[in-house]
Amino acid sequence: MTDSDEWLPAHLAELGDAVLARVTGRPEGGRDLALDLLAADAFVTYAFEAQAEQDVRGLAALADRVAAGQGRKP
């Protein structure tokens, strides 16, 4: 594992959270926000995949941070 692997799950979760915030900030957006919503989902999915590869024991903590809308580590 490299140093860059350690921050990857948190970074991806943060990106997903940021994109989702843009989507939810535009409730009138409609279909034109579909790709942004899919991107947010993909970032969070990749965050969990990266965390599982790094250390599966960190999945619960990552899930708690994502659920709270905080992709970053405290």
PDB file of N, CA and C in Angstrom:
ATOM      1  N   MET A   1       0.845  -1.178   0.000  1.00  0.00           N
ATOM      2  CA  MET A   1       0.000   0.000   0.000  1.00  0.00           C
ATOM      3  C   MET A   1       0.892   1.243   0.000  1.00  0.00           C
ATOM      4  N   THR A   2       0.518   2.203  -0.787  1.00  0.00           N
ATOM      5  CA  THR A   2       1.277   3.451  -0.863  1.00  0.00           C
ATOM      6  C   THR A   2       0.574   4.524  -0.039  1.00  0.00           C
ATOM      7  N   ASP A   3       1.261   5.638   0.184  1.00  0.00           N
ATOM      8  CA  ASP A   3       0.654   6.749   0.920  1.00  0.00           C
ATOM      9  C   ASP A   3      -0.598   7.264   0.234  1.00  0.00           C
ATOM     10  N   SER A   4      -0.605   7.244  -1.096  1.00  0.00           N
ATOM     11  CA  SER A   4      -1.776   7.745  -1.821  1.00  0.00           C
ATOM     12  C   SER A   4      -2.989   6.846  -1.614  1.00  0.00           C
ATOM     13  N   ASP A   5      -2.774   5.568  -1.339  1.00  0.00           N
ATOM     14  CA  ASP A   5      -3.894   4.653  -1.102  1.00  0.00           C
ATOM     15  C   ASP A   5      -4.655   5.020   0.168  1.00  0.00           C
ATOM     16  N   GLU A   6      -3.955   5.562   1.152  1.00  0.00           N
ATOM     17  CA  GLU A   6      -4.576   5.846   2.438  1.00  0.00           C
ATOM     18  C   GLU A   6      -5.626   6.950   2.351  1.00  0.00           C
ATOM     19  N   TRP A   7      -5.416   7.941   1.516  1.00  0.00           N
ATOM     20  CA  TRP A   7      -6.373   9.044   1.432  1.00  0.00           C
ATOM     21  C   TRP A   7      -7.441   8.812   0.367  1.00  0.00           C
ATOM     22  N   LEU A   8      -7.264   7.820  -0.475  1.00  0.00           N
ATOM     23  CA  LEU A   8      -8.169   7.628  -1.608  1.00  0.00           C
ATOM     24  C   LEU A   8      -9.631   7.417  -1.211  1.00  0.00           C
ATOM     25  N   PRO A   9      -9.957   6.522  -0.269  1.00  0.00           N
ATOM     26  CA  PRO A   9     -11.380   6.361   0.066  1.00  0.00           C
ATOM     27  C   PRO A   9     -12.027   7.655   0.550  1.00  0.00           C
ATOM     28  N   ALA A  10     -11.336   8.383   1.413  1.00  0.00           N
ATOM     29  CA  ALA A  10     -11.896   9.633   1.931  1.00  0.00           C
ATOM     30  C   ALA A  10     -12.056  10.667   0.819  1.00  0.00           C
ATOM     31  N   HIS A  11     -11.088  10.730  -0.066  1.00  0.00           N
ATOM     32  CA  HIS A  11     -11.146  11.692  -1.164  1.00  0.00           C
ATOM     33  C   HIS A  11     -12.319  11.377  -2.104  1.00  0.00           C
ATOM     34  N   LEU A  12     -12.475  10.116  -2.450  1.00  0.00           N
ATOM     35  CA  LEU A  12     -13.583   9.737  -3.332  1.00  0.00           C
ATOM     36  C   LEU A  12     -14.932  10.006  -2.676  1.00  0.00           C
ATOM     37  N   ALA A  13     -15.041   9.712  -1.382  1.00  0.00           N
ATOM     38  CA  ALA A  13     -16.294   9.978  -0.675  1.00  0.00           C
ATOM     39  C   ALA A  13     -16.587  11.474  -0.625  1.00  0.00           C
ATOM     40  N   GLU A  14     -15.549  12.263  -0.437  1.00  0.00           N
ATOM     41  CA  GLU A  14     -15.722  13.715  -0.416  1.00  0.00           C
ATOM     42  C   GLU A  14     -16.193  14.228  -1.785  1.00  0.00           C
ATOM     43  N   LEU A  15     -15.625  13.686  -2.849  1.00  0.00           N
ATOM     44  CA  LEU A  15     -16.075  14.075  -4.190  1.00  0.00           C
ATOM     45  C   LEU A  15     -17.539  13.709  -4.405  1.00  0.00           C
ATOM     46  N   GLY A  16     -17.905  12.507  -3.991  1.00  0.00           N
ATOM     47  CA  GLY A  16     -19.305  12.087  -4.115  1.00  0.00           C
ATOM     48  C   GLY A  16     -20.230  12.996  -3.344  1.00  0.00           C
ATOM     49  N   ASP A  17     -19.825  13.364  -2.143  1.00  0.00           N
ATOM     50  CA  ASP A  17     -20.626  14.259  -1.311  1.00  0.00           C
ATOM     51  C   ASP A  17     -20.765  15.632  -1.967  1.00  0.00           C
ATOM     52  N   ALA A  18     -19.684  16.137  -2.542  1.00  0.00           N
ATOM     53  CA  ALA A  18     -19.723  17.449  -3.188  1.00  0.00           C
ATOM     54  C   ALA A  18     -20.640  17.452  -4.408  1.00  0.00           C
ATOM     55  N   VAL A  19     -20.552  16.403  -5.210  1.00  0.00           N
ATOM     56  CA  VAL A  19     -21.405  16.322  -6.404  1.00  0.00           C
ATOM     57  C   VAL A  19     -22.863  16.173  -5.991  1.00  0.00           C
ATOM     58  N   LEU A  20     -23.125  15.352  -4.979  1.00  0.00           N
ATOM     59  CA  LEU A  20     -24.495  15.177  -4.505  1.00  0.00           C
ATOM     60  C   LEU A  20     -25.052  16.489  -3.955  1.00  0.00           C
ATOM     61  N   ALA A  21     -24.220  17.260  -3.287  1.00  0.00           N
ATOM     62  CA  ALA A  21     -24.675  18.564  -2.770  1.00  0.00           C
ATOM     63  C   ALA A  21     -25.085  19.487  -3.913  1.00  0.00           C
ATOM     64  N   ARG A  22     -24.347  19.437  -5.015  1.00  0.00           N
ATOM     65  CA  ARG A  22     -24.736  20.250  -6.181  1.00  0.00           C
ATOM     66  C   ARG A  22     -26.079  19.796  -6.731  1.00  0.00           C
ATOM     67  N   VAL A  23     -26.297  18.487  -6.761  1.00  0.00           N
ATOM     68  CA  VAL A  23     -27.568  17.954  -7.281  1.00  0.00           C
ATOM     69  C   VAL A  23     -28.716  18.375  -6.377  1.00  0.00           C
ATOM     70  N   THR A  24     -28.559  18.162  -5.079  1.00  0.00           N
ATOM     71  CA  THR A  24     -29.650  18.481  -4.164  1.00  0.00           C
ATOM     72  C   THR A  24     -29.866  19.986  -4.028  1.00  0.00           C
ATOM     73  N   GLY A  25     -28.861  20.760  -4.387  1.00  0.00           N
ATOM     74  CA  GLY A  25     -28.999  22.213  -4.352  1.00  0.00           C
ATOM     75  C   GLY A  25     -29.789  22.766  -5.520  1.00  0.00           C
ATOM     76  N   ARG A  26     -30.137  21.905  -6.459  1.00  0.00           N
ATOM     77  CA  ARG A  26     -30.913  22.335  -7.633  1.00  0.00           C
ATOM     78  C   ARG A  26     -32.140  21.449  -7.804  1.00  0.00           C
ATOM     79  N   PRO A  27     -33.113  21.543  -6.910  1.00  0.00           N
ATOM     80  CA  PRO A  27     -34.281  20.662  -6.979  1.00  0.00           C
ATOM     81  C   PRO A  27     -35.095  20.830  -8.263  1.00  0.00           C
ATOM     82  N   GLU A  28     -34.931  21.955  -8.939  1.00  0.00           N
ATOM     83  CA  GLU A  28     -35.657  22.176 -10.195  1.00  0.00           C
ATOM     84  C   GLU A  28     -34.927  21.577 -11.384  1.00  0.00           C
ATOM     85  N   GLY A  29     -33.763  20.986 -11.156  1.00  0.00           N
ATOM     86  CA  GLY A  29     -32.872  20.522 -12.219  1.00  0.00           C
ATOM     87  C   GLY A  29     -33.442  19.472 -13.149  1.00  0.00           C
ATOM     88  N   GLY A  30     -34.158  18.513 -12.636  1.00  0.00           N
ATOM     89  CA  GLY A  30     -34.740  17.479 -13.476  1.00  0.00           C
ATOM     90  C   GLY A  30     -33.710  16.570 -14.110  1.00  0.00           C
ATOM     91  N   ARG A  31     -34.019  16.144 -15.322  1.00  0.00           N
ATOM     92  CA  ARG A  31     -33.182  15.162 -16.019  1.00  0.00           C
ATOM     93  C   ARG A  31     -31.768  15.630 -16.309  1.00  0.00           C
ATOM     94  N   ASP A  32     -31.555  16.919 -16.397  1.00  0.00           N
ATOM     95  CA  ASP A  32     -30.216  17.397 -16.722  1.00  0.00           C
ATOM     96  C   ASP A  32     -29.228  17.130 -15.585  1.00  0.00           C
ATOM     97  N   LEU A  33     -29.714  16.729 -14.420  1.00  0.00           N
ATOM     98  CA  LEU A  33     -28.838  16.400 -13.300  1.00  0.00           C
ATOM     99  C   LEU A  33     -28.590  14.897 -13.167  1.00  0.00           C
ATOM    100  N   ALA A  34     -29.146  14.107 -14.057  1.00  0.00           N
ATOM    101  CA  ALA A  34     -29.023  12.645 -13.954  1.00  0.00           C
ATOM    102  C   ALA A  34     -27.569  12.187 -13.993  1.00  0.00           C
ATOM    103  N   LEU A  35     -26.770  12.762 -14.882  1.00  0.00           N
ATOM    104  CA  LEU A  35     -25.369  12.341 -14.960  1.00  0.00           C
ATOM    105  C   LEU A  35     -24.600  12.734 -13.708  1.00  0.00           C
ATOM    106  N   ASP A  36     -24.920  13.895 -13.138  1.00  0.00           N
ATOM    107  CA  ASP A  36     -24.275  14.290 -11.889  1.00  0.00           C
ATOM    108  C   ASP A  36     -24.646  13.331 -10.757  1.00  0.00           C
ATOM    109  N   LEU A  37     -25.892  12.924 -10.711  1.00  0.00           N
ATOM    110  CA  LEU A  37     -26.324  11.976  -9.685  1.00  0.00           C
ATOM    111  C   LEU A  37     -25.620  10.633  -9.856  1.00  0.00           C
ATOM    112  N   LEU A  38     -25.483  10.182 -11.085  1.00  0.00           N
ATOM    113  CA  LEU A  38     -24.748   8.940 -11.342  1.00  0.00           C
ATOM    114  C   LEU A  38     -23.277   9.077 -10.968  1.00  0.00           C
ATOM    115  N   ALA A  39     -22.695  10.248 -11.211  1.00  0.00           N
ATOM    116  CA  ALA A  39     -21.297  10.471 -10.843  1.00  0.00           C
ATOM    117  C   ALA A  39     -21.133  10.431  -9.324  1.00  0.00           C
ATOM    118  N   ALA A  40     -22.053  11.051  -8.594  1.00  0.00           N
ATOM    119  CA  ALA A  40     -21.993  11.022  -7.130  1.00  0.00           C
ATOM    120  C   ALA A  40     -22.048   9.589  -6.627  1.00  0.00           C
ATOM    121  N   ASP A  41     -22.940   8.811  -7.187  1.00  0.00           N
ATOM    122  CA  ASP A  41     -23.064   7.399  -6.812  1.00  0.00           C
ATOM    123  C   ASP A  41     -21.772   6.645  -7.115  1.00  0.00           C
ATOM    124  N   ALA A  42     -21.189   6.900  -8.265  1.00  0.00           N
ATOM    125  CA  ALA A  42     -19.953   6.213  -8.648  1.00  0.00           C
ATOM    126  C   ALA A  42     -18.805   6.576  -7.707  1.00  0.00           C
ATOM    127  N   PHE A  43     -18.663   7.849  -7.365  1.00  0.00           N
ATOM    128  CA  PHE A  43     -17.590   8.250  -6.456  1.00  0.00           C
ATOM    129  C   PHE A  43     -17.714   7.549  -5.109  1.00  0.00           C
ATOM    130  N   VAL A  44     -18.932   7.488  -4.575  1.00  0.00           N
ATOM    131  CA  VAL A  44     -19.124   6.840  -3.277  1.00  0.00           C
ATOM    132  C   VAL A  44     -18.889   5.334  -3.393  1.00  0.00           C
ATOM    133  N   THR A  45     -19.346   4.729  -4.473  1.00  0.00           N
ATOM    134  CA  THR A  45     -19.092   3.301  -4.688  1.00  0.00           C
ATOM    135  C   THR A  45     -17.601   3.029  -4.756  1.00  0.00           C
ATOM    136  N   TYR A  46     -16.876   3.840  -5.500  1.00  0.00           N
ATOM    137  CA  TYR A  46     -15.423   3.660  -5.601  1.00  0.00           C
ATOM    138  C   TYR A  46     -14.745   3.900  -4.259  1.00  0.00           C
ATOM    139  N   ALA A  47     -15.290   4.797  -3.442  1.00  0.00           N
ATOM    140  CA  ALA A  47     -14.731   5.026  -2.109  1.00  0.00           C
ATOM    141  C   ALA A  47     -14.808   3.752  -1.277  1.00  0.00           C
ATOM    142  N   PHE A  48     -15.961   3.081  -1.335  1.00  0.00           N
ATOM    143  CA  PHE A  48     -16.110   1.832  -0.584  1.00  0.00           C
ATOM    144  C   PHE A  48     -15.220   0.728  -1.143  1.00  0.00           C
ATOM    145  N   GLU A  49     -15.078   0.668  -2.444  1.00  0.00           N
ATOM    146  CA  GLU A  49     -14.183  -0.331  -3.038  1.00  0.00           C
ATOM    147  C   GLU A  49     -12.737  -0.081  -2.610  1.00  0.00           C
ATOM    148  N   ALA A  50     -12.325   1.176  -2.650  1.00  0.00           N
ATOM    149  CA  ALA A  50     -10.955   1.507  -2.257  1.00  0.00           C
ATOM    150  C   ALA A  50     -10.726   1.205  -0.780  1.00  0.00           C
ATOM    151  N   GLN A  51     -11.716   1.504   0.049  1.00  0.00           N
ATOM    152  CA  GLN A  51     -11.581   1.216   1.482  1.00  0.00           C
ATOM    153  C   GLN A  51     -11.501  -0.294   1.726  1.00  0.00           C
ATOM    154  N   ALA A  52     -12.299  -1.053   1.022  1.00  0.00           N
ATOM    155  CA  ALA A  52     -12.279  -2.509   1.184  1.00  0.00           C
ATOM    156  C   ALA A  52     -10.929  -3.089   0.781  1.00  0.00           C
ATOM    157  N   GLU A  53     -10.345  -2.548  -0.260  1.00  0.00           N
ATOM    158  CA  GLU A  53      -9.029  -3.023  -0.682  1.00  0.00           C
ATOM    159  C   GLU A  53      -7.950  -2.601   0.306  1.00  0.00           C
ATOM    160  N   GLN A  54      -8.095  -1.421   0.871  1.00  0.00           N
ATOM    161  CA  GLN A  54      -7.098  -0.895   1.809  1.00  0.00           C
ATOM    162  C   GLN A  54      -7.191  -1.609   3.154  1.00  0.00           C
ATOM    163  N   ASP A  55      -8.393  -1.608   3.741  1.00  0.00           N
ATOM    164  CA  ASP A  55      -8.601  -2.223   5.059  1.00  0.00           C
ATOM    165  C   ASP A  55     -10.102  -2.370   5.271  1.00  0.00           C
ATOM    166  N   VAL A  56     -10.576  -3.574   5.152  1.00  0.00           N
ATOM    167  CA  VAL A  56     -12.013  -3.828   5.229  1.00  0.00           C
ATOM    168  C   VAL A  56     -12.598  -3.402   6.578  1.00  0.00           C
ATOM    169  N   ARG A  57     -11.776  -3.378   7.604  1.00  0.00           N
ATOM    170  CA  ARG A  57     -12.271  -2.976   8.933  1.00  0.00           C
ATOM    171  C   ARG A  57     -12.665  -1.503   8.975  1.00  0.00           C
ATOM    172  N   GLY A  58     -12.268  -0.712   8.003  1.00  0.00           N
ATOM    173  CA  GLY A  58     -12.622   0.702   7.970  1.00  0.00           C
ATOM    174  C   GLY A  58     -13.932   0.994   7.267  1.00  0.00           C
ATOM    175  N   LEU A  59     -14.601  -0.040   6.763  1.00  0.00           N
ATOM    176  CA  LEU A  59     -15.839   0.192   6.010  1.00  0.00           C
ATOM    177  C   LEU A  59     -16.947   0.808   6.861  1.00  0.00           C
ATOM    178  N   ALA A  60     -17.103   0.340   8.080  1.00  0.00           N
ATOM    179  CA  ALA A  60     -18.176   0.875   8.933  1.00  0.00           C
ATOM    180  C   ALA A  60     -17.953   2.354   9.221  1.00  0.00           C
ATOM    181  N   ALA A  61     -16.709   2.730   9.501  1.00  0.00           N
ATOM    182  CA  ALA A  61     -16.420   4.145   9.769  1.00  0.00           C
ATOM    183  C   ALA A  61     -16.660   4.988   8.520  1.00  0.00           C
ATOM    184  N   LEU A  62     -16.281   4.482   7.365  1.00  0.00           N
ATOM    185  CA  LEU A  62     -16.528   5.213   6.120  1.00  0.00           C
ATOM    186  C   LEU A  62     -18.031   5.355   5.889  1.00  0.00           C
ATOM    187  N   ALA A  63     -18.778   4.294   6.134  1.00  0.00           N
ATOM    188  CA  ALA A  63     -20.235   4.348   5.962  1.00  0.00           C
ATOM    189  C   ALA A  63     -20.850   5.399   6.883  1.00  0.00           C
ATOM    190  N   ASP A  64     -20.362   5.468   8.122  1.00  0.00           N
ATOM    191  CA  ASP A  64     -20.871   6.480   9.053  1.00  0.00           C
ATOM    192  C   ASP A  64     -20.590   7.886   8.548  1.00  0.00           C
ATOM    193  N   ARG A  65     -19.376   8.116   8.021  1.00  0.00           N
ATOM    194  CA  ARG A  65     -19.021   9.439   7.512  1.00  0.00           C
ATOM    195  C   ARG A  65     -19.848   9.794   6.284  1.00  0.00           C
ATOM    196  N   VAL A  66     -20.035   8.831   5.397  1.00  0.00           N
ATOM    197  CA  VAL A  66     -20.827   9.091   4.182  1.00  0.00           C
ATOM    198  C   VAL A  66     -22.275   9.385   4.570  1.00  0.00           C
ATOM    199  N   ALA A  67     -22.833   8.612   5.499  1.00  0.00           N
ATOM    200  CA  ALA A  67     -24.219   8.831   5.928  1.00  0.00           C
ATOM    201  C   ALA A  67     -24.401  10.202   6.569  1.00  0.00           C
ATOM    202  N   ALA A  68     -23.342  10.673   7.218  1.00  0.00           N
ATOM    203  CA  ALA A  68     -23.419  11.996   7.866  1.00  0.00           C
ATOM    204  C   ALA A  68     -23.127  13.113   6.881  1.00  0.00           C
ATOM    205  N   GLY A  69     -22.804  12.741   5.623  1.00  0.00           N
ATOM    206  CA  GLY A  69     -22.494  13.745   4.615  1.00  0.00           C
ATOM    207  C   GLY A  69     -21.102  14.302   4.760  1.00  0.00           C
ATOM    208  N   GLN A  70     -20.215  13.513   5.340  1.00  0.00           N
ATOM    209  CA  GLN A  70     -18.837  13.939   5.547  1.00  0.00           C
ATOM    210  C   GLN A  70     -17.909  12.883   4.984  1.00  0.00           C
ATOM    211  N   GLY A  71     -17.471  13.055   3.760  1.00  0.00           N
ATOM    212  CA  GLY A  71     -16.583  12.077   3.155  1.00  0.00           C
ATOM    213  C   GLY A  71     -15.222  12.014   3.788  1.00  0.00           C
ATOM    214  N   ARG A  72     -14.787  13.108   4.410  1.00  0.00           N
ATOM    215  CA  ARG A  72     -13.437  13.177   4.967  1.00  0.00           C
ATOM    216  C   ARG A  72     -13.332  12.467   6.299  1.00  0.00           C
ATOM    217  N   LYS A  73     -12.111  12.063   6.579  1.00  0.00           N
ATOM    218  CA  LYS A  73     -11.839  11.536   7.918  1.00  0.00           C
ATOM    219  C   LYS A  73     -11.861  12.695   8.883  1.00  0.00           C
ATOM    220  N   PRO A  74     -12.279  12.442  10.143  1.00  0.00           N
ATOM    221  CA  PRO A  74     -12.312  13.539  11.130  1.00  0.00           C
ATOM    222  C   PRO A  74     -10.932  14.053  11.429  1.00  0.00           C
TER     223      PRO A  74
END
